[in-house]
Coordinates of C-alpha atoms in Angstrom, one line a residue:
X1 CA 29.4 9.8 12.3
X2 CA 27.4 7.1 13.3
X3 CA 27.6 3.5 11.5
X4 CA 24.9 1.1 10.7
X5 CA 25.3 -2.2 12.1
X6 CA 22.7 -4.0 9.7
X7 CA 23.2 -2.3 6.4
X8 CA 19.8 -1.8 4.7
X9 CA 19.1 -1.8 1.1
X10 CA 16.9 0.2 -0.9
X11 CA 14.3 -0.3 -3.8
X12 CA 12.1 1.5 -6.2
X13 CA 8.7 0.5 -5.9
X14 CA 5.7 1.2 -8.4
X15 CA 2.8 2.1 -6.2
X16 CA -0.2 4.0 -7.4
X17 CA 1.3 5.8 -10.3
X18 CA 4.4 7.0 -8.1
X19 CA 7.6 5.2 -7.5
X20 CA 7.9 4.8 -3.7
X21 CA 11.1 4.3 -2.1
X22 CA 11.5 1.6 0.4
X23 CA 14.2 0.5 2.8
X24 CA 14.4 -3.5 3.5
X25 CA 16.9 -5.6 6.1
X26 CA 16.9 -9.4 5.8
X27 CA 15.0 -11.2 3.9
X28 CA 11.0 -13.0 3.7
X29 CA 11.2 -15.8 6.2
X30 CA 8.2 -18.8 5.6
X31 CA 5.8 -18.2 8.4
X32 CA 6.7 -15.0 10.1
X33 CA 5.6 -11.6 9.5
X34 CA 7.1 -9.4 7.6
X35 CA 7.8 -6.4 10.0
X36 CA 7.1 -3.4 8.9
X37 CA 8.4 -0.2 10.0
X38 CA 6.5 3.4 9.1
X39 CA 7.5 6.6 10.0
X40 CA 6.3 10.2 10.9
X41 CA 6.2 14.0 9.4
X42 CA 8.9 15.0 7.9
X43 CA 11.0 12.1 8.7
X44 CA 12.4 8.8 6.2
X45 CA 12.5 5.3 6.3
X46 CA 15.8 5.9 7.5
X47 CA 14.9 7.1 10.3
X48 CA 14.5 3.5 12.1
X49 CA 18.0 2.8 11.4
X50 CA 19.0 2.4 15.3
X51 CA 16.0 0.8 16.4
X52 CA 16.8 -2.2 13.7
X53 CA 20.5 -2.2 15.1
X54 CA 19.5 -2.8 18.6
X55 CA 17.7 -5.4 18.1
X56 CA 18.3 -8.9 19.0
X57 CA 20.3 -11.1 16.4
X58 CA 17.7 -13.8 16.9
X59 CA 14.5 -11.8 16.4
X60 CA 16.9 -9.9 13.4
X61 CA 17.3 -13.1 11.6
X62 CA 13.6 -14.0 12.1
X63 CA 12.2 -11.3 9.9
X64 CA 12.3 -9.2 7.2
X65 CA 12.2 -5.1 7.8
X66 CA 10.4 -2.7 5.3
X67 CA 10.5 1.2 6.2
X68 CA 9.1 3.3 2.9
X69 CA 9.4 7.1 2.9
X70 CA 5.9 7.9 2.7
X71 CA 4.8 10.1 -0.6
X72 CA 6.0 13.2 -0.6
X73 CA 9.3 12.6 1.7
X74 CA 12.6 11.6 1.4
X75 CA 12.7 9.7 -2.6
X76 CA 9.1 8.8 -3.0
X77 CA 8.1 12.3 -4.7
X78 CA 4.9 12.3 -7.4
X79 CA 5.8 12.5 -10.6
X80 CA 4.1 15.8 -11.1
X81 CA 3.7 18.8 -8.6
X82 CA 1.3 18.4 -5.9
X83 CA -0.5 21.2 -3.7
X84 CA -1.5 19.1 -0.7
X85 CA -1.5 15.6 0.3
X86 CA -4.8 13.7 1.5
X87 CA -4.1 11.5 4.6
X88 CA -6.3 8.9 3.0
X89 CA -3.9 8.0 0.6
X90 CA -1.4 6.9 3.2
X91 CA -3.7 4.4 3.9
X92 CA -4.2 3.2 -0.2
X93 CA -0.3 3.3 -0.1
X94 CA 0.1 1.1 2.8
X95 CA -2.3 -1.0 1.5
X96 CA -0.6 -1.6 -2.0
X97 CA 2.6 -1.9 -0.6
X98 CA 1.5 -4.9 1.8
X99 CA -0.2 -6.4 -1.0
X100 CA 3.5 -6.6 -2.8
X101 CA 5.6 -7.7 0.6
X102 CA 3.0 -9.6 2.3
X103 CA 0.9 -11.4 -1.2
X104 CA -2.3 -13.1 0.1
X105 CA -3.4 -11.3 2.9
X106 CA -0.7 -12.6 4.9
X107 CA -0.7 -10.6 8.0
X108 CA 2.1 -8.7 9.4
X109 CA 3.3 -6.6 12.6
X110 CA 3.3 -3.1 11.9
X111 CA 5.0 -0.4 13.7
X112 CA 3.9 3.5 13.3
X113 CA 5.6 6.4 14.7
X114 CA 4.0 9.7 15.0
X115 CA 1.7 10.2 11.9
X116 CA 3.1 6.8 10.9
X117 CA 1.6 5.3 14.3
X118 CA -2.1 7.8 13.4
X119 CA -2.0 6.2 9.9
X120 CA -1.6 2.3 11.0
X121 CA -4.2 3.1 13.7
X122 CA -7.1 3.6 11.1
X123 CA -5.3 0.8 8.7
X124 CA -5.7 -1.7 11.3
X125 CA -9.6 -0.8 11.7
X126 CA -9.8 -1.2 8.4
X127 CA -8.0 -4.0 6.9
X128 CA -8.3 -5.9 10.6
X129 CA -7.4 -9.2 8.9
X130 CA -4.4 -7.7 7.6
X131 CA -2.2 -6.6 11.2
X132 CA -0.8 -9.3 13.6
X133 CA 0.2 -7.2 16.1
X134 CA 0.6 -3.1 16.1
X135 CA 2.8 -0.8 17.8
X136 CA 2.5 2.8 18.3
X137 CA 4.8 5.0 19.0
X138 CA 3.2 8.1 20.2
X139 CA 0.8 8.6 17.2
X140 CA -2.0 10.5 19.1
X141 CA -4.1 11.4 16.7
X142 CA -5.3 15.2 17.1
X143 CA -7.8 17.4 19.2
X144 CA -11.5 16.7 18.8
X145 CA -13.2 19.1 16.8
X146 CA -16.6 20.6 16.0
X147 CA -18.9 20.3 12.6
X148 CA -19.1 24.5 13.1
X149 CA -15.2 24.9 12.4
X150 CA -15.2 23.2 8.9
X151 CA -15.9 26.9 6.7
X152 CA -13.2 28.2 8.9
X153 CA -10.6 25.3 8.0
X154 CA -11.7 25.4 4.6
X155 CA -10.8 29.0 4.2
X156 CA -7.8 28.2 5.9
X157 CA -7.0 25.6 3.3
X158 CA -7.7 27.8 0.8
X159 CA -5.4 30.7 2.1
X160 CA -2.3 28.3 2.7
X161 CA -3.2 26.6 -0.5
X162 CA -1.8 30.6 -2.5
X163 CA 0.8 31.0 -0.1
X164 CA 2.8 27.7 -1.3
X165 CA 1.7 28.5 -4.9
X166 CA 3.4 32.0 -3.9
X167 CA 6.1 30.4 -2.2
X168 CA 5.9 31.8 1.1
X169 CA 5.9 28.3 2.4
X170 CA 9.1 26.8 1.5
X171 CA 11.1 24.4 3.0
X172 CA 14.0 25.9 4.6
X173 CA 17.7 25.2 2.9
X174 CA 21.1 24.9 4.6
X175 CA 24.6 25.8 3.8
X176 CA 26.1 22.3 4.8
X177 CA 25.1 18.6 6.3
X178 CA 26.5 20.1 9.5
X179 CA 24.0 22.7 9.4
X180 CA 21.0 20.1 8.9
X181 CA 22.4 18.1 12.1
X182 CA 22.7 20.6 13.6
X183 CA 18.8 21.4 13.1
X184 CA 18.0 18.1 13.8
X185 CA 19.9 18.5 17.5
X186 CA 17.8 21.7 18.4
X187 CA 14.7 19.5 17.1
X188 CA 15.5 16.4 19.5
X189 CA 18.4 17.7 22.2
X190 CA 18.9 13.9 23.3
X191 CA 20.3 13.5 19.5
X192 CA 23.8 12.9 19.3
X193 CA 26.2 14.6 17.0
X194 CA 26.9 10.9 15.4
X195 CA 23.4 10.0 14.5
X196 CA 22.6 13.6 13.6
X197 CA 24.9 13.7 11.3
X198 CA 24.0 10.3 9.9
X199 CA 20.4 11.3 9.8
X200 CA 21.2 14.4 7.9
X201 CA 22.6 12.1 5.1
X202 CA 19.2 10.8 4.5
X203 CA 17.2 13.7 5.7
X204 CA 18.1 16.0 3.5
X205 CA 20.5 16.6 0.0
X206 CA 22.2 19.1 -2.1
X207 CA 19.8 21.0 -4.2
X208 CA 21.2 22.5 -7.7
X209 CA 22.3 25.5 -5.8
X210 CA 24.6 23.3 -3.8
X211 CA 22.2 24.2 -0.6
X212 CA 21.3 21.7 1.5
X213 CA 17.6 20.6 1.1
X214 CA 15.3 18.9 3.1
X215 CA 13.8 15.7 1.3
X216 CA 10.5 16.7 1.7
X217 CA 7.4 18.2 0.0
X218 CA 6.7 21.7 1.5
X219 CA 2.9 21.2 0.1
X220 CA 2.7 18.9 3.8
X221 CA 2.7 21.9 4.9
X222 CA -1.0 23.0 3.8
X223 CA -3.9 22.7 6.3
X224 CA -5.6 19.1 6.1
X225 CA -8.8 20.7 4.7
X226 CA -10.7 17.7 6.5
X227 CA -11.7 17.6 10.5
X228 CA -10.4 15.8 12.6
X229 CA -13.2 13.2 13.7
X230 CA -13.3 11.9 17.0
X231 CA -16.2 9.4 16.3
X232 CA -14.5 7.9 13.3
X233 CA -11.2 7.4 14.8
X234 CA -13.1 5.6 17.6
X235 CA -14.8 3.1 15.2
X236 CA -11.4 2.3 13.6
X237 CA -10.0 1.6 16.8
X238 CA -12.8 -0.3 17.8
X239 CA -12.5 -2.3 14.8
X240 CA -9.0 -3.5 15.5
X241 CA -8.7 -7.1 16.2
X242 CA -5.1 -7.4 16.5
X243 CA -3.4 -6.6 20.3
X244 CA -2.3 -3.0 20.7
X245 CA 1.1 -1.7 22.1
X246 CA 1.0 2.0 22.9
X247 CA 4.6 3.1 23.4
X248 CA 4.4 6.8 24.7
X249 CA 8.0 9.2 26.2
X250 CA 7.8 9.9 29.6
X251 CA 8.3 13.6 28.0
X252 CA 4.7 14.4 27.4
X253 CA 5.1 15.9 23.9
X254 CA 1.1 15.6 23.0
X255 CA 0.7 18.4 26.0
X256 CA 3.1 20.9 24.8
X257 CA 1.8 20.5 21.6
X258 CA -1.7 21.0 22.1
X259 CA -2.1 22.5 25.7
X260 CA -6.0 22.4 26.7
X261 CA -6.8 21.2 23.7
X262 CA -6.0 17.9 23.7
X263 CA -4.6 16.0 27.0
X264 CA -2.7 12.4 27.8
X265 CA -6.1 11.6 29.4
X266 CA -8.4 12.1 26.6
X267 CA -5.5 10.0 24.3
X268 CA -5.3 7.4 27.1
X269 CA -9.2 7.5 27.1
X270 CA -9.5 6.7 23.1
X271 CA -7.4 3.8 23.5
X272 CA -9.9 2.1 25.4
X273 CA -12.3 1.8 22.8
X274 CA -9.2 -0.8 21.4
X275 CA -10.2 -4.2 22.3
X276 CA -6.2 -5.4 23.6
X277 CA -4.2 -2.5 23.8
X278 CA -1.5 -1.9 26.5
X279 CA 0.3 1.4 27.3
X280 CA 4.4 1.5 27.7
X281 CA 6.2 4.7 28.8
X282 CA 9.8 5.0 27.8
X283 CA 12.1 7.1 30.1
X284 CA 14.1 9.8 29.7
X285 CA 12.8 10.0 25.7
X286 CA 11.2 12.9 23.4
X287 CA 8.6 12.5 20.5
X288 CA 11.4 11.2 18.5
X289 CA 11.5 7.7 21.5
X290 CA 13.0 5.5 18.8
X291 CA 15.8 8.3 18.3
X292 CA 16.4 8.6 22.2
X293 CA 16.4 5.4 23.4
X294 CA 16.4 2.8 20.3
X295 CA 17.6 0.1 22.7
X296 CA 14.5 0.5 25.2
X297 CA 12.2 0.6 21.9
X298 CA 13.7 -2.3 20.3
X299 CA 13.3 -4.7 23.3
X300 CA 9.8 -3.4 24.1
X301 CA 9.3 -4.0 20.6
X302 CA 10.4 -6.9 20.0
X303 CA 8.9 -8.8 23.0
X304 CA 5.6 -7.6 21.9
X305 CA 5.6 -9.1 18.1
X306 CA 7.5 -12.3 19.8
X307 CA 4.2 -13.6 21.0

């Protein structure tokens, strides 16, 4: 199984009437940044593990690393059930949590993955004043869509909203930590048995039937009953003040998602409306980059915030 090489630690934090569990390395250093690492669906804090290891010792003891698990996965779960999960509440978490590492204002270099990278997107149009530099690692945001499609989504929402309440939309379990690696493997195939494993350790736990169970809420699962809006992504980007890395795979996982509904072009098109914003491909890497190639992620990375 694979080993950490920079041991994190891990602390309980109270943020908006929920305890939110966050992962640190190092410690606050006067005058830099705090770095701060967020991740994507389904996924932990954890989950930047091998990007932290590789990277360099100097840049290491420079700064200090905070990766939550967003609400609702890995060991920040709400107090009381939940049914769905608004997206604008990443953003109110973000925002609290900043206001305890980084007091004052004081700006810092964030790093988004996935949903992580669609949620620092909008933060950074928001709170401008707040985001040194930002990196995005293949946070796409999702296929324009129409005013005429809201009664449909609605009723979609509504439909999804009895089937978890019904539980036909659980979270699937699994007889062992080998079994969850293993899921993890067919997920990502450039995964390794090592860091599967390891991930699986913080990816999922033993539930009180001794079945393995993915630390997740299966409520993310419900519809977003809200559109998608093009126009009001835009604005956020435009908004942004601070430069713009856009880290995509060479694997292009935004087609095979989305087919002709939503293109590399049009995403490469909606990051011009960002006022310093430079794209980086990473070879031979999936959706999961920082997984695949944590060394090629680290450097880019960390050259970026260097400056």
């Amino acid at each position: 199984m694979y080993t950490p090489q920079r041991p994190s630690q891990t602390e309980d934090l109270p943020i908006r009437h929920m305890t939110y569990r966050v992962r640190t390395w190092g410690q606050p250093q006067p005058g830099m940044p705090p770095l701060v690492l967020v991740h994507g669906w389904m996924d932990v804090g954890a989950s930047w593990q091998f990007v932290v290891d590789a990277l360099s010792e100097a840049f290491f003891q420079q700064r200090h690393i905070i990766a939550p698990d967003w609400r609702g996965f890995g060991h920040s779960m709400l107090p009381a059930p939940c049914d769905h999960y608004s997206f604008a509440d990443y953003l109110g978490d973000l925002d609290a949590l900043l206001d305890h590492y980084a007091p004052g204002d004081q700006p810092v270099d964030l790093v988004g993955h996935s949903m992580g990278g669609n949620v620092a997107m909008l933060y950074a149009g928001a709170r401008p004043q707040r985001i040194r530099r930002l990196v995005n690692l293949e946070g796409f945001g999702l296929p324009a869509t129409q005013p005429t499609q809201a009664p449909q989504r609605i009723a979609k929402w509504l439909d999804e909203l009895k089937a978890l309440h019904a539980q036909e939309m659980e979270l699937k379990t699994y007889d062992s930590v080998q079994a969850v690696a293993a899921r993890l493997q067919k997920t990502n195939r450039r995964l390794g048995m090592d860091k599967a494993l390891w991930l699986a350790h913080e990816w999922a736990a033993p539930n009180a039937q001794g079945r393995w169970a993915i630390l997740g809420d299966a409520a993310h699962k419900v519809v977003n009953p809200q559109l998608f809006r093009v126009d009001e992504a835009l604005a956020h980007y435009a908004a942004i003040t601070a430069p713009v890395l856009a880290m995509e795979a060479t694997e292009d996982s935004l087609g095979q998602w989305w087919k002709a509904q939503y293109s590399m072009e049009e995403y490469h098109q909606r990051l011009q409306a960002i006022a310093q914003c430079r794209v980086a491909q990473v070879d031979d890497a999936g959706h999961m980059l920082h997984h695949d190639q944590p060394a090629i992620v680290a450097q880019l990375m960390e050259d970026f915030c260097q400056h």
